[in-house]
Amino acid sequence: MARRPLPRILSSGSASITRSREFARTAADNATDVLHPLITITRGLRLLAGAGRQKWAATPKDKRGPTLFTVAACVFVVALIPYGSVLALVTVMGAAAWKGRERTPAKTGPDEAETGRLRSLYEALVPYFSVADDPSPLFAHGGDWDKVFSGYEFDGNGRPTRLQVTYPAYFTDSEAASRIRIEQLLHAKSGRGREYHFAWDEEGNRLVMSVLDALPTSIGAQRFVTAPGETVLGFTDGDAVQRTVPVNDGDETRDAPPVVWRTGARSTEPHLLVVGQPGSGTTTLMRSIALQALQHGDILIIEGSGTGEYACLNGRDGVLAVECGLAGALATLEWAAHETERRLIAANRARQSGHPAPDDIKRPLWILLDRPSVLGHLAAADGKPDPQELLQVPLRHGRAANVTVVVTDQFDSLDTLGETVRTHTRARAVLGDCSRDQVESVLGTEPHTTPTPDVPPGRGYARLGTGPVLRLQVPATPDPYDEATSEAQRQAVLGLLPGLQSPAEETAPVAASVPDPAMPRTVIAAVAVEGMAVGD
């Protein structure tokens, strides 16, 4: 059966009604735009009147009379001033317009996108924070995330920058594997490419995840405000240490939190081991330590790679030797071992006789060994002893003899380091792009942060003895003879170098004291003891 068309009056009536609604809406919008100043002033007058009533209600009754008299006197004075009434009216209207202006409402909670991300994080944590026989689970599919996320912050891109999670008490937060699974999950769901810090409160069953700001790389080589026996390895987060030092950062001077390594007779970590990837900044850290050590001591530098990274130190005051070859390295380390024995014997004789230690053993001696694994391979090929064997005496007795050893190497040669080096280098630093397992293999524990894949040279972690793992950024100390070094950094490093030795000093106490490498150890020890007796 064919449908009959609607009457003309009905079909045309709906169109006219639609046009009427659009006309009315347009008229209302235009009226609102025209009357917007009046609406703003009216709203402001209402707010001012409300504030006045509250102020009057809060005024004690015994002070209302004087207050009313003061207001009346002010009104009378304004009325007597020429154009006072007009000025008063303009002032009131201006105050009302300012008070009644439209303000952006304060954000009281997460928006739709942030709520969706929190919901996603909650659902992802359900399999890890729930068990089947829990009668009242905190985490359940489709549950309420407000109960477990007690604090959260987001950046401009909608990614969380801080998140506080409350988890059930039966979660195995004392096991490292369980904590790592949660940290990896939150890292992946919150956004990669940033460094996260995880603080586990095992007593309160809370986990706080926060995004860390990148450590500044603009701090270069300079004189740091430290006491003798203190060396600045680099700089870390402000809340990780309780001390700051003034530094020159570009054109300004500010306070920065340093990672201070203490050496000497009372140090609990007298020797340092630095491990990193190629190009991670281990040589930069070694060069920075050398410049600081030269302020109060003498240094021996043995470079296994033979690339000439320490050529700027050759022939300087306080630099006893800079060796790159195997023969020179063995002879220098042989002398360092006997120098350590000589210092021990001299200190023991002074204590037995009741005299202070001689001045020649008070000055610190630093042994800086870069890439000993390369020298070890060369020594094995030539049938000579491994240079690490000659470090046993300085490593074992260096603290009492005021001798400090710093060893740097790369991860691919970490298994070639001897047991003595591993045992006595209790201060550790890891630089460059490395996994959590690599960091743990060197520092003995995992960091509380997630390593980022892209790190600048000199960025890593440090741990002094049994202390906490600290983020580390080594001060920029490039080779001043490298063409890629900027002029500002070149001048900064050259300004810290001591003066060149005179021709008389270039005969070096090292060269004069180094025994013949072919001489047996027992004969060398006898010669060393005899030399000490003559010196006394």
PDB file of N, CA and C in Angstrom, residues 195 215-216 232-237 257-260 274 285 428-432 456-463 469-475:
ATOM      1  N   GLU A 195      64.359   8.041  32.496  1.00  0.00           N
ATOM      2  CA  GLU A 195      64.969   7.309  33.599  1.00  0.00           C
ATOM      3  C   GLU A 195      64.044   7.398  34.808  1.00  0.00           C
ATOM      4  N   LEU A 215      70.961  14.375  34.408  1.00  0.00           N
ATOM      5  CA  LEU A 215      72.050  15.075  35.069  1.00  0.00           C
ATOM      6  C   LEU A 215      72.716  16.037  34.091  1.00  0.00           C
ATOM      7  N   PRO A 216      73.118  17.215  34.539  1.00  0.00           N
ATOM      8  CA  PRO A 216      73.715  18.194  33.616  1.00  0.00           C
ATOM      9  C   PRO A 216      75.084  17.731  33.138  1.00  0.00           C
ATOM     10  N   VAL A 232      86.509  14.328  43.689  1.00  0.00           N
ATOM     11  CA  VAL A 232      85.167  14.408  43.121  1.00  0.00           C
ATOM     12  C   VAL A 232      85.125  13.521  41.885  1.00  0.00           C
ATOM     13  N   LEU A 233      84.376  12.427  41.967  1.00  0.00           N
ATOM     14  CA  LEU A 233      84.213  11.547  40.814  1.00  0.00           C
ATOM     15  C   LEU A 233      83.238  12.130  39.794  1.00  0.00           C
ATOM     16  N   GLY A 234      82.277  12.863  40.266  1.00  0.00           N
ATOM     17  CA  GLY A 234      81.267  13.449  39.384  1.00  0.00           C
ATOM     18  C   GLY A 234      80.160  14.048  40.223  1.00  0.00           C
ATOM     19  N   PHE A 235      78.996  14.194  39.615  1.00  0.00           N
ATOM     20  CA  PHE A 235      77.868  14.844  40.272  1.00  0.00           C
ATOM     21  C   PHE A 235      76.637  13.961  40.128  1.00  0.00           C
ATOM     22  N   THR A 236      75.747  14.083  41.101  1.00  0.00           N
ATOM     23  CA  THR A 236      74.591  13.199  41.188  1.00  0.00           C
ATOM     24  C   THR A 236      73.346  14.011  41.515  1.00  0.00           C
ATOM     25  N   ASP A 237      72.281  13.320  41.953  1.00  0.00           N
ATOM     26  CA  ASP A 237      71.015  13.974  42.298  1.00  0.00           C
ATOM     27  C   ASP A 237      71.138  14.727  43.622  1.00  0.00           C
ATOM     28  N   PRO A 257      75.583  18.830  43.771  1.00  0.00           N
ATOM     29  CA  PRO A 257      75.845  17.710  44.693  1.00  0.00           C
ATOM     30  C   PRO A 257      76.906  16.767  44.120  1.00  0.00           C
ATOM     31  N   PRO A 258      78.060  16.635  44.773  1.00  0.00           N
ATOM     32  CA  PRO A 258      79.136  15.807  44.221  1.00  0.00           C
ATOM     33  C   PRO A 258      79.108  14.383  44.784  1.00  0.00           C
ATOM     34  N   VAL A 259      79.742  13.476  44.056  1.00  0.00           N
ATOM     35  CA  VAL A 259      80.063  12.137  44.550  1.00  0.00           C
ATOM     36  C   VAL A 259      81.531  12.197  44.967  1.00  0.00           C
ATOM     37  N   VAL A 260      81.782  12.270  46.268  1.00  0.00           N
ATOM     38  CA  VAL A 260      83.124  12.471  46.810  1.00  0.00           C
ATOM     39  C   VAL A 260      83.689  11.129  47.243  1.00  0.00           C
ATOM     40  N   VAL A 274      86.925   1.306  37.697  1.00  0.00           N
ATOM     41  CA  VAL A 274      85.997   1.940  36.762  1.00  0.00           C
ATOM     42  C   VAL A 274      85.851   1.017  35.561  1.00  0.00           C
ATOM     43  N   LEU A 285      87.198  10.170  33.128  1.00  0.00           N
ATOM     44  CA  LEU A 285      87.204  10.097  34.586  1.00  0.00           C
ATOM     45  C   LEU A 285      88.623   9.929  35.107  1.00  0.00           C
ATOM     46  N   ARG A 428      83.571   1.622  43.290  1.00  0.00           N
ATOM     47  CA  ARG A 428      83.304   1.188  41.927  1.00  0.00           C
ATOM     48  C   ARG A 428      82.525   2.269  41.178  1.00  0.00           C
ATOM     49  N   ALA A 429      82.729   2.286  39.860  1.00  0.00           N
ATOM     50  CA  ALA A 429      81.980   3.179  38.964  1.00  0.00           C
ATOM     51  C   ALA A 429      81.735   2.443  37.666  1.00  0.00           C
ATOM     52  N   VAL A 430      80.534   2.599  37.124  1.00  0.00           N
ATOM     53  CA  VAL A 430      80.137   1.995  35.854  1.00  0.00           C
ATOM     54  C   VAL A 430      79.657   3.124  34.957  1.00  0.00           C
ATOM     55  N   LEU A 431      80.191   3.198  33.749  1.00  0.00           N
ATOM     56  CA  LEU A 431      79.863   4.269  32.826  1.00  0.00           C
ATOM     57  C   LEU A 431      79.362   3.698  31.515  1.00  0.00           C
ATOM     58  N   GLY A 432      78.498   4.467  30.845  1.00  0.00           N
ATOM     59  CA  GLY A 432      78.038   4.099  29.516  1.00  0.00           C
ATOM     60  C   GLY A 432      76.754   3.310  29.521  1.00  0.00           C
ATOM     61  N   PRO A 456      74.978  10.189  27.521  1.00  0.00           N
ATOM     62  CA  PRO A 456      76.149  10.950  27.084  1.00  0.00           C
ATOM     63  C   PRO A 456      77.420  10.373  27.692  1.00  0.00           C
ATOM     64  N   PRO A 457      78.589  10.696  27.174  1.00  0.00           N
ATOM     65  CA  PRO A 457      79.842  10.219  27.783  1.00  0.00           C
ATOM     66  C   PRO A 457      79.969  10.709  29.223  1.00  0.00           C
ATOM     67  N   GLY A 458      80.440   9.825  30.080  1.00  0.00           N
ATOM     68  CA  GLY A 458      80.607  10.167  31.484  1.00  0.00           C
ATOM     69  C   GLY A 458      79.403   9.911  32.345  1.00  0.00           C
ATOM     70  N   ARG A 459      78.312   9.389  31.790  1.00  0.00           N
ATOM     71  CA  ARG A 459      77.106   9.119  32.568  1.00  0.00           C
ATOM     72  C   ARG A 459      77.110   7.659  33.031  1.00  0.00           C
ATOM     73  N   GLY A 460      76.769   7.429  34.274  1.00  0.00           N
ATOM     74  CA  GLY A 460      76.730   6.068  34.784  1.00  0.00           C
ATOM     75  C   GLY A 460      76.321   6.032  36.232  1.00  0.00           C
ATOM     76  N   TYR A 461      76.885   5.061  36.962  1.00  0.00           N
ATOM     77  CA  TYR A 461      76.552   4.840  38.370  1.00  0.00           C
ATOM     78  C   TYR A 461      77.848   4.685  39.165  1.00  0.00           C
ATOM     79  N   ALA A 462      77.766   5.014  40.443  1.00  0.00           N
ATOM     80  CA  ALA A 462      78.904   4.870  41.343  1.00  0.00           C
ATOM     81  C   ALA A 462      78.417   4.306  42.666  1.00  0.00           C
ATOM     82  N   ARG A 463      79.299   3.515  43.292  1.00  0.00           N
ATOM     83  CA  ARG A 463      79.002   2.972  44.619  1.00  0.00           C
ATOM     84  C   ARG A 463      80.298   2.902  45.396  1.00  0.00           C
ATOM     85  N   VAL A 469      73.763   2.974  45.564  1.00  0.00           N
ATOM     86  CA  VAL A 469      74.143   3.210  44.179  1.00  0.00           C
ATOM     87  C   VAL A 469      73.685   4.617  43.799  1.00  0.00           C
ATOM     88  N   LEU A 470      74.617   5.420  43.315  1.00  0.00           N
ATOM     89  CA  LEU A 470      74.335   6.814  42.968  1.00  0.00           C
ATOM     90  C   LEU A 470      74.479   7.015  41.466  1.00  0.00           C
ATOM     91  N   ARG A 471      73.582   7.811  40.922  1.00  0.00           N
ATOM     92  CA  ARG A 471      73.787   8.232  39.532  1.00  0.00           C
ATOM     93  C   ARG A 471      75.007   9.144  39.451  1.00  0.00           C
ATOM     94  N   LEU A 472      75.711   9.088  38.332  1.00  0.00           N
ATOM     95  CA  LEU A 472      76.982   9.800  38.223  1.00  0.00           C
ATOM     96  C   LEU A 472      77.105  10.448  36.854  1.00  0.00           C
ATOM     97  N   GLN A 473      77.557  11.681  36.854  1.00  0.00           N
ATOM     98  CA  GLN A 473      77.939  12.380  35.630  1.00  0.00           C
ATOM     99  C   GLN A 473      79.326  12.956  35.837  1.00  0.00           C
ATOM    100  N   VAL A 474      80.302  12.429  35.098  1.00  0.00           N
ATOM    101  CA  VAL A 474      81.695  12.824  35.241  1.00  0.00           C
ATOM    102  C   VAL A 474      81.885  14.218  34.653  1.00  0.00           C
ATOM    103  N   PRO A 475      82.647  15.096  35.320  1.00  0.00           N
ATOM    104  CA  PRO A 475      82.919  16.414  34.723  1.00  0.00           C
ATOM    105  C   PRO A 475      83.691  16.265  33.423  1.00  0.00           C
TER     106      PRO A 475
END
